[in-house]
PDB file of C-alpha atoms in Angstrom:
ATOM      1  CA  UNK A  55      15.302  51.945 -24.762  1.00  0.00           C
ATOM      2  CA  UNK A  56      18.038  52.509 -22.579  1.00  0.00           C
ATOM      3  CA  UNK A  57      20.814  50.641 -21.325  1.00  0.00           C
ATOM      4  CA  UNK A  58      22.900  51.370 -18.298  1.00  0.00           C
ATOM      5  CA  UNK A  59      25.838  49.427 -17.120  1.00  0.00           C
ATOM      6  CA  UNK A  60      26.728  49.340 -13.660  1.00  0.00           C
ATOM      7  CA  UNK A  61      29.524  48.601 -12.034  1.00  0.00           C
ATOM      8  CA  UNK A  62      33.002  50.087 -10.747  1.00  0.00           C
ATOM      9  CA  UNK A  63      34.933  49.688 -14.148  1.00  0.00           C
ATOM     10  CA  UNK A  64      36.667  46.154 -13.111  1.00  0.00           C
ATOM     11  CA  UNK A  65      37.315  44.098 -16.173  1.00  0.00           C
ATOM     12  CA  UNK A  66      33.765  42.517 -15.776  1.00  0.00           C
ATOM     13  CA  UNK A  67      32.254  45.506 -15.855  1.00  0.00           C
ATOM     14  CA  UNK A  68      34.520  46.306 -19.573  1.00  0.00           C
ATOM     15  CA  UNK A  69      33.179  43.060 -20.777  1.00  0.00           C
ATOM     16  CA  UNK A  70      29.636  43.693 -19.549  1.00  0.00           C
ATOM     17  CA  UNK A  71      29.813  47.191 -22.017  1.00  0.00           C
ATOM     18  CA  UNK A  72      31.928  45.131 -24.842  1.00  0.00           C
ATOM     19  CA  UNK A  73      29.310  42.321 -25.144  1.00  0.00           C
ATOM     20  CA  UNK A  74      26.120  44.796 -24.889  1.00  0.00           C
ATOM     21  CA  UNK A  75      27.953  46.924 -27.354  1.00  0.00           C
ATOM     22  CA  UNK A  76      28.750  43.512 -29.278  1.00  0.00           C
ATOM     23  CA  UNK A  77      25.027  43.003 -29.452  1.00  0.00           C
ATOM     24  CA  UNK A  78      23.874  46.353 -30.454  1.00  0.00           C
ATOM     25  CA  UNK A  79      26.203  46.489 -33.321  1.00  0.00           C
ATOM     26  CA  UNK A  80      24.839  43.130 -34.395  1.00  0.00           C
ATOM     27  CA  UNK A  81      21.042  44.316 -34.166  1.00  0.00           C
ATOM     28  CA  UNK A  82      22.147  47.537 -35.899  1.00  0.00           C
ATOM     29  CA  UNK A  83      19.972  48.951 -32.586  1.00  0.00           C
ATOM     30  CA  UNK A  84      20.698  52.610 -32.134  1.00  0.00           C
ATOM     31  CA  UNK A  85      20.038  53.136 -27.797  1.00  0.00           C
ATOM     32  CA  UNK A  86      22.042  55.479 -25.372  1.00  0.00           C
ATOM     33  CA  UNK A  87      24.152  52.746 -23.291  1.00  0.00           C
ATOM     34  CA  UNK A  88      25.147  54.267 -20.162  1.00  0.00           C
ATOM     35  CA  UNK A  89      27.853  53.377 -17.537  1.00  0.00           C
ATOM     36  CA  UNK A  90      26.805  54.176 -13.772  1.00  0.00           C
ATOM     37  CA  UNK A  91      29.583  54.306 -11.343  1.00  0.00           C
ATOM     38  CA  UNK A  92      28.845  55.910  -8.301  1.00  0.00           C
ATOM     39  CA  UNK A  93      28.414  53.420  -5.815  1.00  0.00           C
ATOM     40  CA  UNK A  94      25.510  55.408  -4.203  1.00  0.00           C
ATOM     41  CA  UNK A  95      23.471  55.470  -7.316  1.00  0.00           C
ATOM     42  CA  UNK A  96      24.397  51.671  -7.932  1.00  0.00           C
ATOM     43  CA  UNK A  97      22.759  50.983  -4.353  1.00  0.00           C
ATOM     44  CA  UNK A  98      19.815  52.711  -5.468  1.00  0.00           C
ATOM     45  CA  UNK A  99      18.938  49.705  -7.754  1.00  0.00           C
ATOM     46  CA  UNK A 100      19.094  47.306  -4.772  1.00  0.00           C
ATOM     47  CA  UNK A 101      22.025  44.946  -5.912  1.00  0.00           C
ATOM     48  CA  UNK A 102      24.901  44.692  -3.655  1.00  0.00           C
ATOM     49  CA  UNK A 103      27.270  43.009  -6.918  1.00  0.00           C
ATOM     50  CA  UNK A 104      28.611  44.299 -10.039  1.00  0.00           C
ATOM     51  CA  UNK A 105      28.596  44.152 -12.496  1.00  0.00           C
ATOM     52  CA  UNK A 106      24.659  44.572 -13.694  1.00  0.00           C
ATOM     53  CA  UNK A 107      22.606  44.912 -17.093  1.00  0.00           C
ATOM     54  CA  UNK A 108      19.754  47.320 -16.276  1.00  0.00           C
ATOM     55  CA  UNK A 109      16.825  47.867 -19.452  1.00  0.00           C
ATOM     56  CA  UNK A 110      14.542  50.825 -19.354  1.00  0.00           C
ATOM     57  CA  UNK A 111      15.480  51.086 -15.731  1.00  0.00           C
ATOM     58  CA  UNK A 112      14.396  47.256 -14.496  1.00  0.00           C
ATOM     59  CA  UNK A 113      17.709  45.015 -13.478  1.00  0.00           C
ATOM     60  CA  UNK A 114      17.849  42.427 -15.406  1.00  0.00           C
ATOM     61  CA  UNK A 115      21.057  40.371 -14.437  1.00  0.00           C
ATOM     62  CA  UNK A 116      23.681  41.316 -11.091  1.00  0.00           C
ATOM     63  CA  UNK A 117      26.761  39.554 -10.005  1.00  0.00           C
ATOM     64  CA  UNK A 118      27.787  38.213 -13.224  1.00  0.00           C
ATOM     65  CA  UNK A 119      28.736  38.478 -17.318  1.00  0.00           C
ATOM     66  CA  UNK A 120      25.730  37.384 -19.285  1.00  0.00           C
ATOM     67  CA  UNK A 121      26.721  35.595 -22.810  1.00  0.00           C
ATOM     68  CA  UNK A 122      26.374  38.020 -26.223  1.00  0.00           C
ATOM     69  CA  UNK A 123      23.185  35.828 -26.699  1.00  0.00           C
ATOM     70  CA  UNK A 124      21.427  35.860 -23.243  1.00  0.00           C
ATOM     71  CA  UNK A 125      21.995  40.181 -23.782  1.00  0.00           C
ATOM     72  CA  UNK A 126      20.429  39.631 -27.157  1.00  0.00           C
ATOM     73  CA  UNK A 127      17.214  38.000 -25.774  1.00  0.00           C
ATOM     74  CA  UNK A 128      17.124  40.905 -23.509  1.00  0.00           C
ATOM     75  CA  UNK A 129      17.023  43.361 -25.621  1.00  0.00           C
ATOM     76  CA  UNK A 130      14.749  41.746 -28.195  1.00  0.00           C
ATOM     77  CA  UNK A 131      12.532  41.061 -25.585  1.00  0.00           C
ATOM     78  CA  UNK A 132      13.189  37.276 -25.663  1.00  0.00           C
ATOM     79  CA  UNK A 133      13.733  36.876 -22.315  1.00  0.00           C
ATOM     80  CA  UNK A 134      11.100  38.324 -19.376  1.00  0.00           C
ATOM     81  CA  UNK A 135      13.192  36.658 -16.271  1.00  0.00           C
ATOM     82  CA  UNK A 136      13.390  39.696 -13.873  1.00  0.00           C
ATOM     83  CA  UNK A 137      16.694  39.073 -12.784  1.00  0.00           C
ATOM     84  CA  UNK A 138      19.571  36.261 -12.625  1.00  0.00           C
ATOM     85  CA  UNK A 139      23.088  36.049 -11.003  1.00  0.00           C
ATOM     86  CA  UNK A 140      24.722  33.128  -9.912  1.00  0.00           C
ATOM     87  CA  UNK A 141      25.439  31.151  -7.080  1.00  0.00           C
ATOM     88  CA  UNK A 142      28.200  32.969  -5.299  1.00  0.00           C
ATOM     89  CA  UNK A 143      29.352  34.988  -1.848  1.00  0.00           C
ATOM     90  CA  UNK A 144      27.645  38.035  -3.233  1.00  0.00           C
ATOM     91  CA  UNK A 145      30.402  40.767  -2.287  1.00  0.00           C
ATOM     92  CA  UNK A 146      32.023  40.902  -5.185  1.00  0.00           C
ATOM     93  CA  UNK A 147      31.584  39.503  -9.145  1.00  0.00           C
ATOM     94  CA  UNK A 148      34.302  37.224  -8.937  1.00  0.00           C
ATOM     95  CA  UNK A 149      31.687  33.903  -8.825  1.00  0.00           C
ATOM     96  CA  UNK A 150      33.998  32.779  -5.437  1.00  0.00           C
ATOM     97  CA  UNK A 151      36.947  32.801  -7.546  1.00  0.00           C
ATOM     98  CA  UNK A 152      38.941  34.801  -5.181  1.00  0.00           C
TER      99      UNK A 152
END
C-alpha cells in the first residue's frame, strides 16, 4: 500500500499527514506515506482542491480533512466510496470559509 498526500503544505495539508500518520501508528501499519507537491503532478490526479488522500494511486477524498476514523476505514478497506469532498467553491480547501 501506498499513501500519498497531496497538497501545497497549507495547514490542511499538515493535518491531512498528522491524522494519516495518527492512523498508521494506531494500526501499527508499516506503508511509504508520500507528500506530492508539485502542482503539475497534483493536476495529474484530476482534482482541482487540496488537500487529497490518494490509496494505491485511486483518490479517495479532495477538498477537505477526513476524521482519524473515516482514514482508518480507508485504509482497512472499510470504506469503497471512490471519492468525497464537501460542498464548497472548489478553489481552495477552505470549505467557503474565506
Amino acid at each position: 500500500m501506498i499513501i500519498k498526500i497531496l497538497g501545497t503544505g497549507c495547514p490542511n495539508c499538515q493535518r491531512l499527514e498528522s491524522n494519516v500518520r495518527e492512523v498508521l501508528a494506531e494500526l501499527k501499519i508499516d506503508v511509504e506515506v508520500k507528500k506530492i507537491t508539485d502542482i503539475v503532478e497534483i493536476m495529474n490526479y484530476g482534482i482541482m482542491s487540496v488537500p487529497a488522500l490518494v490509496i494505491d494511486e485511486e483518490v479517495k477524498i479532495y477538498g477537505r480533512v477526513p476524521e482519524v476514523q473515516e482514514i482508518r476505514d480507508l485504509v482497512e478497506g472499510k470504506n469503497k466510496s471512490k471519492i468525497s469532498s464537501e460542498d464548497g467553491c472548489g478553489i481552495c480547501s477552505c470549505g467557503c470559509k474565506c
